[in-house]
Amino acid sequence: MVECSKKYRLRPVVAAAVICAVFLYSGIIPAKKTYFYAGIIPKENVTVLKGKVVSNPVKNASTGSYTCDFRTEYAESKTKGINAECRGTVRLVLPPAFVEAFFPGKLYSQSAAGSPSGSGAVLCDTGAVLEVTGAFFRNGDEETFLAKNVRQLPWNTTLFGKISRFRALFRLKFRRIMFYWNEAGGLFLALISGIREYTDQSAADSFRRAGLSHILALSGMHLSLFSGITAKISHKTGKKAEFIFQFAAIVLFVWFAGLSPSLFRALLCSTITLFCSMLRIKSLKPLDILSASFLIHCVIFPADAFKTSFLLSYGALLGILLFSEFFTRILIRNVPPSCASAIGASTGAQSFTAPISIKCFGTFAPIGIIATAVISPLIMFFILTGLFSLIISFLFPFFAPAAAFFMNLVYTVIIKSVRFFACAPAFSF
């Protein structure tokens, strides 16, 4: 009895996370606004904004335009000669003609002269400094600026500015390499970097209908894969060196892919786990680590707490930690242990994410419980073979066509499996 009470006793860090969540989501603690504009020029009079892109541009599938977070520094009024400093982060909507100027195979690719200084072309990524001409419009609670014209300004010459420009060029180069892998390259690009412009839309819809949208989102699965690969490579270097290599690997992956709420959650959990392992702290349980991550995340990025990706990411992991063992014990009576474990974890995740999906999207696909257990290992294999193919192609360029063929073969197996699950009925609310 004492053992049981100790096992289910509410631990301090878990209790703190529960209290924080209650205060946050009940409205007792007011939510911090993600987007706002503050300046002496009223926003209805602003026609030009200068500032820095602070998130990866994401393409809207229905409109074709790109949206990103834009930290404002300077504003100009429609009244000639009036300009002033300003502050705040706004949601920036960009025309594809400017953003896609350097992208391979896109409609506007030919408008660039082949370098980031080409006329009409914008190297738009995190850290880019832009001057945008347009106007504000109300989009729910968001401060959104619709750009009609965009001009690239010089990147910051600071160390961080140089690193940001290098990252933007590196991601552009990666796009160009993946373009030659066709559909497989589009999926690999989405899984590794969060870039979805080259993901086939019908394939993306099939993932959604099969309850597998979370697989395309950068999350802990991708981060743990890179951490695991690094651990395997560096396991003979000693514990401290292995920790350094693993930590460097996950930080580099997050730096390259971008700091989405789900990926930041995975980074926090992985970092806490690595530090505990290095310091040989065994008292912290997975639920403690998730709770500590939640608290740290809410302090650093409080606005993230109300984003759908944040809720789904924390909800899925919380469901796995609380209920996967329970469901596995039920399933193991009639299902092989390995399958029971995978389906149990998937069911546990769905127990928390299903209500969030219904609230945010109005749909729920129960088949996602089975589909996740089947498709996740295939995706892991796809990523591993993709990384191996990339390395081999760089070392031996003549291998590139064979690598592209093999990757598209694996891609075909994945997509046919996803479309099979997508045929199952879903509930709409």
XYZ file of C-alpha atoms in Angstrom:
429
model
C 0.000 0.000 0.000
C 2.851 2.386 0.898
C 4.618 1.478 -2.356
C 1.478 2.230 -4.359
C 0.964 5.599 -2.685
C 4.571 6.549 -3.399
C 4.184 5.591 -7.048
C 1.137 7.784 -7.631
C 2.097 10.602 -5.278
C 2.010 14.041 -6.935
C 5.605 15.177 -7.275
C 6.532 18.872 -6.706
C 7.477 19.699 -10.313
C 4.338 17.940 -11.598
C 2.212 19.823 -9.067
C 3.794 23.112 -10.176
C 3.016 22.315 -13.835
C -0.602 21.422 -12.993
C -1.081 24.669 -11.040
C 0.522 26.683 -13.861
C -1.772 25.027 -16.450
C -4.875 25.707 -14.341
C -3.975 29.396 -13.905
C -2.987 29.755 -17.561
C -5.933 28.054 -19.281
C -8.603 29.270 -16.845
C -7.711 32.859 -17.721
C -6.567 33.787 -14.214
C -3.194 34.627 -15.746
C -3.866 36.786 -18.834
C -2.404 35.407 -22.049
C 0.448 37.375 -23.551
C -0.318 38.675 -27.018
C 1.796 37.019 -29.701
C 1.331 39.789 -32.259
C 1.170 43.516 -31.595
C 2.334 46.773 -33.126
C 3.373 49.802 -31.055
C 4.455 53.118 -32.565
C 3.559 56.779 -32.779
C 2.281 56.263 -36.334
C -1.197 54.666 -36.090
C -1.234 51.275 -37.774
C -4.056 52.321 -40.127
C -1.663 54.953 -41.564
C 1.364 52.640 -41.913
C 2.339 51.827 -45.489
C 5.960 50.698 -45.025
C 7.537 48.522 -42.336
C 11.197 47.694 -41.863
C 12.319 44.882 -39.601
C 13.551 41.331 -39.262
C 11.960 37.965 -40.093
C 11.922 35.878 -36.882
C 10.296 32.632 -38.052
C 10.445 30.368 -41.091
C 7.985 31.494 -43.805
C 5.166 28.970 -44.218
C 3.100 28.630 -47.383
C -0.686 28.778 -47.147
C -2.035 25.884 -49.226
C -5.255 27.696 -50.167
C -3.932 31.174 -51.042
C -0.346 30.375 -52.076
C 0.993 33.291 -50.010
C 3.632 32.942 -47.292
C 3.292 33.973 -43.663
C 6.004 34.576 -41.085
C 6.594 36.471 -37.846
C 8.117 39.897 -38.469
C 9.761 41.985 -35.723
C 9.145 45.625 -36.618
C 11.794 48.316 -36.128
C 10.752 51.229 -38.348
C 7.494 52.465 -39.900
C 6.559 54.996 -42.570
C 3.204 56.721 -42.885
C 1.101 57.192 -46.002
C 1.523 60.891 -45.290
C 4.713 61.707 -47.171
C 7.784 62.409 -45.071
C 6.461 60.987 -41.782
C 8.398 58.041 -40.369
C 9.352 56.770 -36.926
C 10.703 53.884 -34.946
C 8.268 51.206 -33.787
C 8.282 47.872 -32.017
C 6.289 44.664 -31.795
C 5.958 41.460 -33.795
C 3.331 41.236 -36.540
C 2.154 38.428 -38.781
C 3.558 39.216 -42.227
C 1.846 37.927 -45.392
C 4.209 37.821 -48.382
C 3.470 37.322 -52.103
C 4.980 34.079 -53.491
C 6.615 35.976 -56.375
C 9.222 37.344 -53.968
C 9.719 34.369 -51.648
C 9.923 31.685 -54.352
C 12.342 33.560 -56.607
C 15.224 31.247 -55.658
C 13.251 28.030 -55.206
C 13.941 25.301 -57.801
C 11.038 24.316 -60.039
C 8.732 27.088 -58.839
C 6.826 29.477 -61.094
C 8.906 32.481 -60.048
C 12.330 30.797 -59.988
C 13.398 32.428 -63.254
C 12.950 35.935 -61.821
C 16.167 35.575 -59.805
C 19.549 36.158 -61.331
C 20.868 33.109 -59.512
C 22.054 34.894 -56.383
C 20.384 36.562 -53.388
C 21.031 39.937 -54.978
C 18.856 39.191 -58.008
C 16.238 41.767 -58.924
C 12.801 41.071 -57.460
C 14.137 38.194 -55.362
C 14.108 37.926 -51.584
C 16.085 35.419 -49.556
C 13.335 35.203 -46.981
C 14.200 33.132 -43.926
C 14.738 33.657 -40.212
C 17.113 36.606 -39.731
C 16.392 38.310 -43.068
C 16.039 42.112 -42.904
C 13.219 43.368 -45.137
C 11.386 46.516 -46.135
C 7.761 45.708 -46.926
C 5.154 47.970 -48.489
C 1.476 47.293 -47.837
C -1.130 47.774 -45.126
C -2.399 46.331 -41.850
C -5.622 44.368 -41.727
C -7.441 42.693 -38.856
C -7.202 38.895 -38.834
C -8.957 37.797 -35.655
C -6.757 38.794 -32.712
C -3.617 38.933 -34.860
C -1.899 42.062 -36.088
C -1.350 41.137 -39.737
C 0.479 43.162 -42.379
C -0.285 42.313 -46.001
C 2.768 43.065 -48.140
C 2.397 44.080 -51.779
C 6.061 44.808 -52.409
C 9.179 43.491 -50.667
C 12.771 44.729 -50.714
C 15.775 42.915 -49.266
C 17.934 45.009 -46.939
C 21.515 44.074 -45.950
C 21.730 41.271 -43.407
C 23.048 42.200 -39.974
C 26.839 42.107 -39.874
C 26.869 40.774 -36.307
C 27.874 37.176 -35.608
C 24.235 36.141 -35.263
C 23.382 37.925 -38.498
C 26.116 36.061 -40.367
C 24.987 32.743 -38.878
C 21.376 33.472 -39.898
C 22.411 34.250 -43.484
C 24.493 31.072 -43.657
C 21.496 29.074 -42.397
C 19.194 30.651 -44.995
C 21.627 29.814 -47.823
C 22.124 26.297 -46.450
C 18.357 25.668 -46.355
C 18.078 27.011 -49.912
C 20.813 24.629 -51.085
C 19.053 21.759 -49.339
C 15.826 22.644 -51.200
C 17.665 22.457 -54.505
C 19.164 19.047 -53.718
C 15.822 17.614 -52.587
C 14.076 18.940 -55.695
C 15.865 16.288 -57.744
C 14.460 13.529 -55.517
C 10.957 14.448 -56.750
C 8.103 13.389 -54.404
C 10.470 11.588 -52.036
C 12.531 14.752 -51.751
C 9.411 16.752 -50.871
C 8.551 14.425 -47.995
C 12.166 14.223 -46.772
C 12.403 18.024 -46.885
C 9.279 18.330 -44.707
C 10.527 15.752 -42.203
C 14.031 17.192 -41.820
C 13.537 20.932 -42.157
C 9.809 21.638 -41.851
C 9.757 22.969 -45.441
C 6.499 21.780 -47.026
C 6.432 23.632 -50.363
C 7.451 20.466 -52.190
C 5.204 18.023 -50.342
C 2.547 16.677 -52.690
C -0.770 18.207 -51.587
C -2.770 15.014 -52.126
C -0.223 13.133 -49.999
C -0.479 15.764 -47.244
C -4.293 15.461 -47.332
C -3.985 11.679 -47.021
C -1.778 12.053 -43.936
C -4.421 14.347 -42.414
C -7.365 12.016 -43.196
C -5.433 9.066 -41.756
C -4.866 10.947 -38.480
C -1.140 11.242 -39.210
C -0.635 14.999 -39.466
C 1.653 14.880 -36.427
C 4.160 12.770 -38.385
C 4.779 15.647 -40.804
C 5.275 18.038 -37.873
C 8.804 18.321 -36.506
C 8.738 16.789 -33.055
C 10.461 14.565 -30.534
C 10.502 11.593 -32.903
C 12.819 13.423 -35.288
C 14.972 14.840 -32.508
C 15.367 11.507 -30.708
C 16.365 9.901 -34.010
C 19.251 12.345 -34.494
C 20.218 12.042 -30.842
C 20.205 8.238 -31.121
C 22.336 8.234 -34.278
C 24.866 10.520 -32.603
C 24.917 8.312 -29.493
C 25.635 5.226 -31.615
C 28.489 6.969 -33.430
C 30.060 8.501 -30.316
C 29.432 5.785 -27.701
C 33.138 4.856 -27.531
C 34.316 8.412 -26.832
C 33.289 8.408 -23.173
C 30.191 9.624 -21.356
C 31.071 13.340 -21.314
C 32.065 13.435 -24.974
C 28.956 11.439 -25.918
C 26.803 13.962 -24.055
C 28.483 16.880 -25.851
C 28.017 15.226 -29.254
C 24.341 14.417 -28.566
C 23.608 17.896 -27.279
C 25.363 19.469 -30.290
C 23.396 17.223 -32.663
C 19.980 18.166 -31.287
C 20.863 21.881 -31.113
C 22.103 21.847 -34.720
C 18.943 20.060 -35.862
C 16.699 22.603 -34.107
C 18.830 25.476 -35.466
C 18.435 24.147 -39.023
C 14.750 23.212 -38.809
C 13.513 26.222 -36.831
C 12.099 26.696 -33.350
C 8.466 25.546 -33.594
C 6.579 24.944 -30.298
C 6.637 21.158 -30.734
C 10.331 21.109 -31.581
C 11.204 23.418 -28.688
C 9.320 21.049 -26.361
C 11.395 18.167 -27.721
C 14.596 20.197 -27.309
C 13.802 20.996 -23.673
C 12.911 17.388 -22.823
C 16.013 16.037 -24.575
C 18.308 18.587 -22.910
C 16.933 17.888 -19.421
C 17.229 14.130 -20.010
C 20.821 14.439 -21.232
C 21.856 16.589 -18.270
C 20.216 14.182 -15.819
C 21.987 11.275 -17.493
C 25.364 13.041 -17.399
C 24.933 14.010 -13.735
C 23.526 10.543 -12.943
C 20.308 11.941 -11.536
C 17.843 9.050 -11.448
C 15.146 10.566 -9.246
C 13.540 12.534 -12.110
C 10.863 10.534 -13.926
C 9.664 11.169 -17.511
C 6.572 12.975 -16.164
C 8.842 15.252 -14.092
C 10.888 16.056 -17.184
C 7.778 16.862 -19.232
C 6.444 19.054 -16.400
C 9.765 20.903 -16.071
C 9.803 21.398 -19.845
C 6.249 22.806 -19.723
C 7.186 25.304 -17.003
C 10.389 26.452 -18.751
C 8.572 26.715 -22.091
C 5.807 28.869 -20.590
C 8.401 31.217 -19.081
C 10.500 31.612 -22.261
C 7.664 31.623 -24.839
C 4.393 32.216 -22.940
C 2.446 32.909 -26.141
C 3.227 29.366 -27.382
C 0.989 27.884 -24.666
C -2.120 28.679 -26.727
C -0.843 27.416 -30.076
C -2.292 24.192 -31.459
C 1.108 22.589 -32.055
C 2.043 23.247 -28.409
C -1.145 21.657 -27.105
C -0.867 18.633 -29.390
C 2.814 18.094 -28.610
C 2.460 18.214 -24.818
C -0.900 16.436 -24.907
C 0.433 13.500 -26.946
C 3.429 12.933 -24.682
C 1.341 13.342 -21.529
C -1.150 10.764 -22.819
C 1.665 8.315 -23.582
C 3.211 8.721 -20.128
C -0.090 8.366 -18.278
C -2.026 5.781 -20.270
C 0.205 3.819 -22.685
C 1.081 1.183 -20.070
C -2.609 0.725 -19.197
C -3.648 0.210 -22.831
C -0.659 -2.047 -23.514
C -1.668 -4.363 -20.661
C -5.153 -4.674 -22.144
C -3.895 -5.295 -25.685
C -1.085 -7.703 -24.828
C -3.613 -10.470 -24.095
C -4.545 -10.714 -27.779
C -1.739 -8.901 -29.613
C 2.023 -9.637 -29.861
C 4.007 -7.589 -27.279
C 5.769 -5.332 -29.819
C 2.484 -4.459 -31.553
C 0.673 -4.047 -28.232
C 3.320 -1.585 -27.048
C 3.143 0.513 -30.245
C -0.667 0.582 -30.343
C -0.825 1.231 -26.594
C 1.443 4.279 -26.945
C -0.584 5.535 -29.910
C -3.867 5.078 -28.024
C -2.437 6.899 -25.017
C -1.403 9.826 -27.213
C -4.830 9.966 -28.889
C -6.595 10.045 -25.520
C -5.310 13.601 -25.027
C -4.916 14.827 -28.608
C -8.372 13.724 -29.826
C -10.258 16.386 -27.807
C -7.762 19.026 -28.967
C -8.176 17.969 -32.619
C -11.963 18.071 -32.305
C -11.831 21.533 -30.713
C -9.315 23.006 -33.197
C -10.152 21.184 -36.451
C -13.625 19.715 -35.875
C -12.483 16.233 -36.953
C -11.179 13.042 -35.388
C -9.745 10.011 -37.252
C -9.747 6.938 -34.946
C -7.755 4.990 -37.544
C -4.792 7.177 -36.570
C -4.265 4.903 -33.554
C -3.402 1.942 -35.798
C -1.910 4.034 -38.604
C 0.632 5.681 -36.291
C 1.902 2.311 -35.089
C 2.397 1.166 -38.712
C 3.603 4.341 -40.443
C 5.995 5.662 -37.753
C 8.571 2.843 -38.233
C 8.376 3.343 -42.011
C 9.021 7.075 -41.576
C 11.999 6.363 -39.302
C 13.408 4.003 -41.951
C 12.763 6.641 -44.635
C 14.688 9.307 -42.690
C 17.604 6.959 -41.942
C 17.936 5.824 -45.545
C 17.595 9.433 -46.712
C 20.468 10.563 -44.501
C 22.600 7.641 -45.639
C 21.761 8.349 -49.304
C 22.669 12.029 -48.880
C 26.087 11.187 -47.424
C 26.816 8.591 -50.114
C 25.668 10.973 -52.872
C 28.015 13.697 -51.599
C 30.958 11.276 -51.432
C 30.145 9.472 -54.670
C 28.048 11.719 -56.970
C 27.476 8.898 -59.470
C 25.318 7.203 -56.779
C 22.802 10.096 -56.725
C 20.377 8.708 -59.393
C 20.276 5.302 -57.645
C 19.658 7.016 -54.279
C 16.789 9.045 -55.757
C 15.258 5.875 -57.254
C 15.491 3.956 -53.966
C 14.078 6.863 -51.924
C 11.101 7.164 -54.276
C 10.537 3.417 -53.947
C 10.332 3.714 -50.144
C 8.178 6.830 -50.556
C 5.715 4.884 -52.725
C 5.340 2.209 -50.031
C 4.694 4.881 -47.376
C 2.161 6.849 -49.447
C 0.217 3.754 -50.518
C 0.037 2.682 -46.861
C -1.085 6.147 -45.761
C -3.764 6.290 -48.469
C -5.016 2.877 -47.394
C -5.555 4.180 -43.835
C -7.007 7.425 -45.189
C -9.947 5.458 -46.633
C -11.209 4.732 -43.107
C -14.118 6.920 -41.929
C -13.437 9.934 -39.707
C -15.769 11.840 -37.398
C -16.668 15.463 -38.082
C -18.085 17.718 -35.380
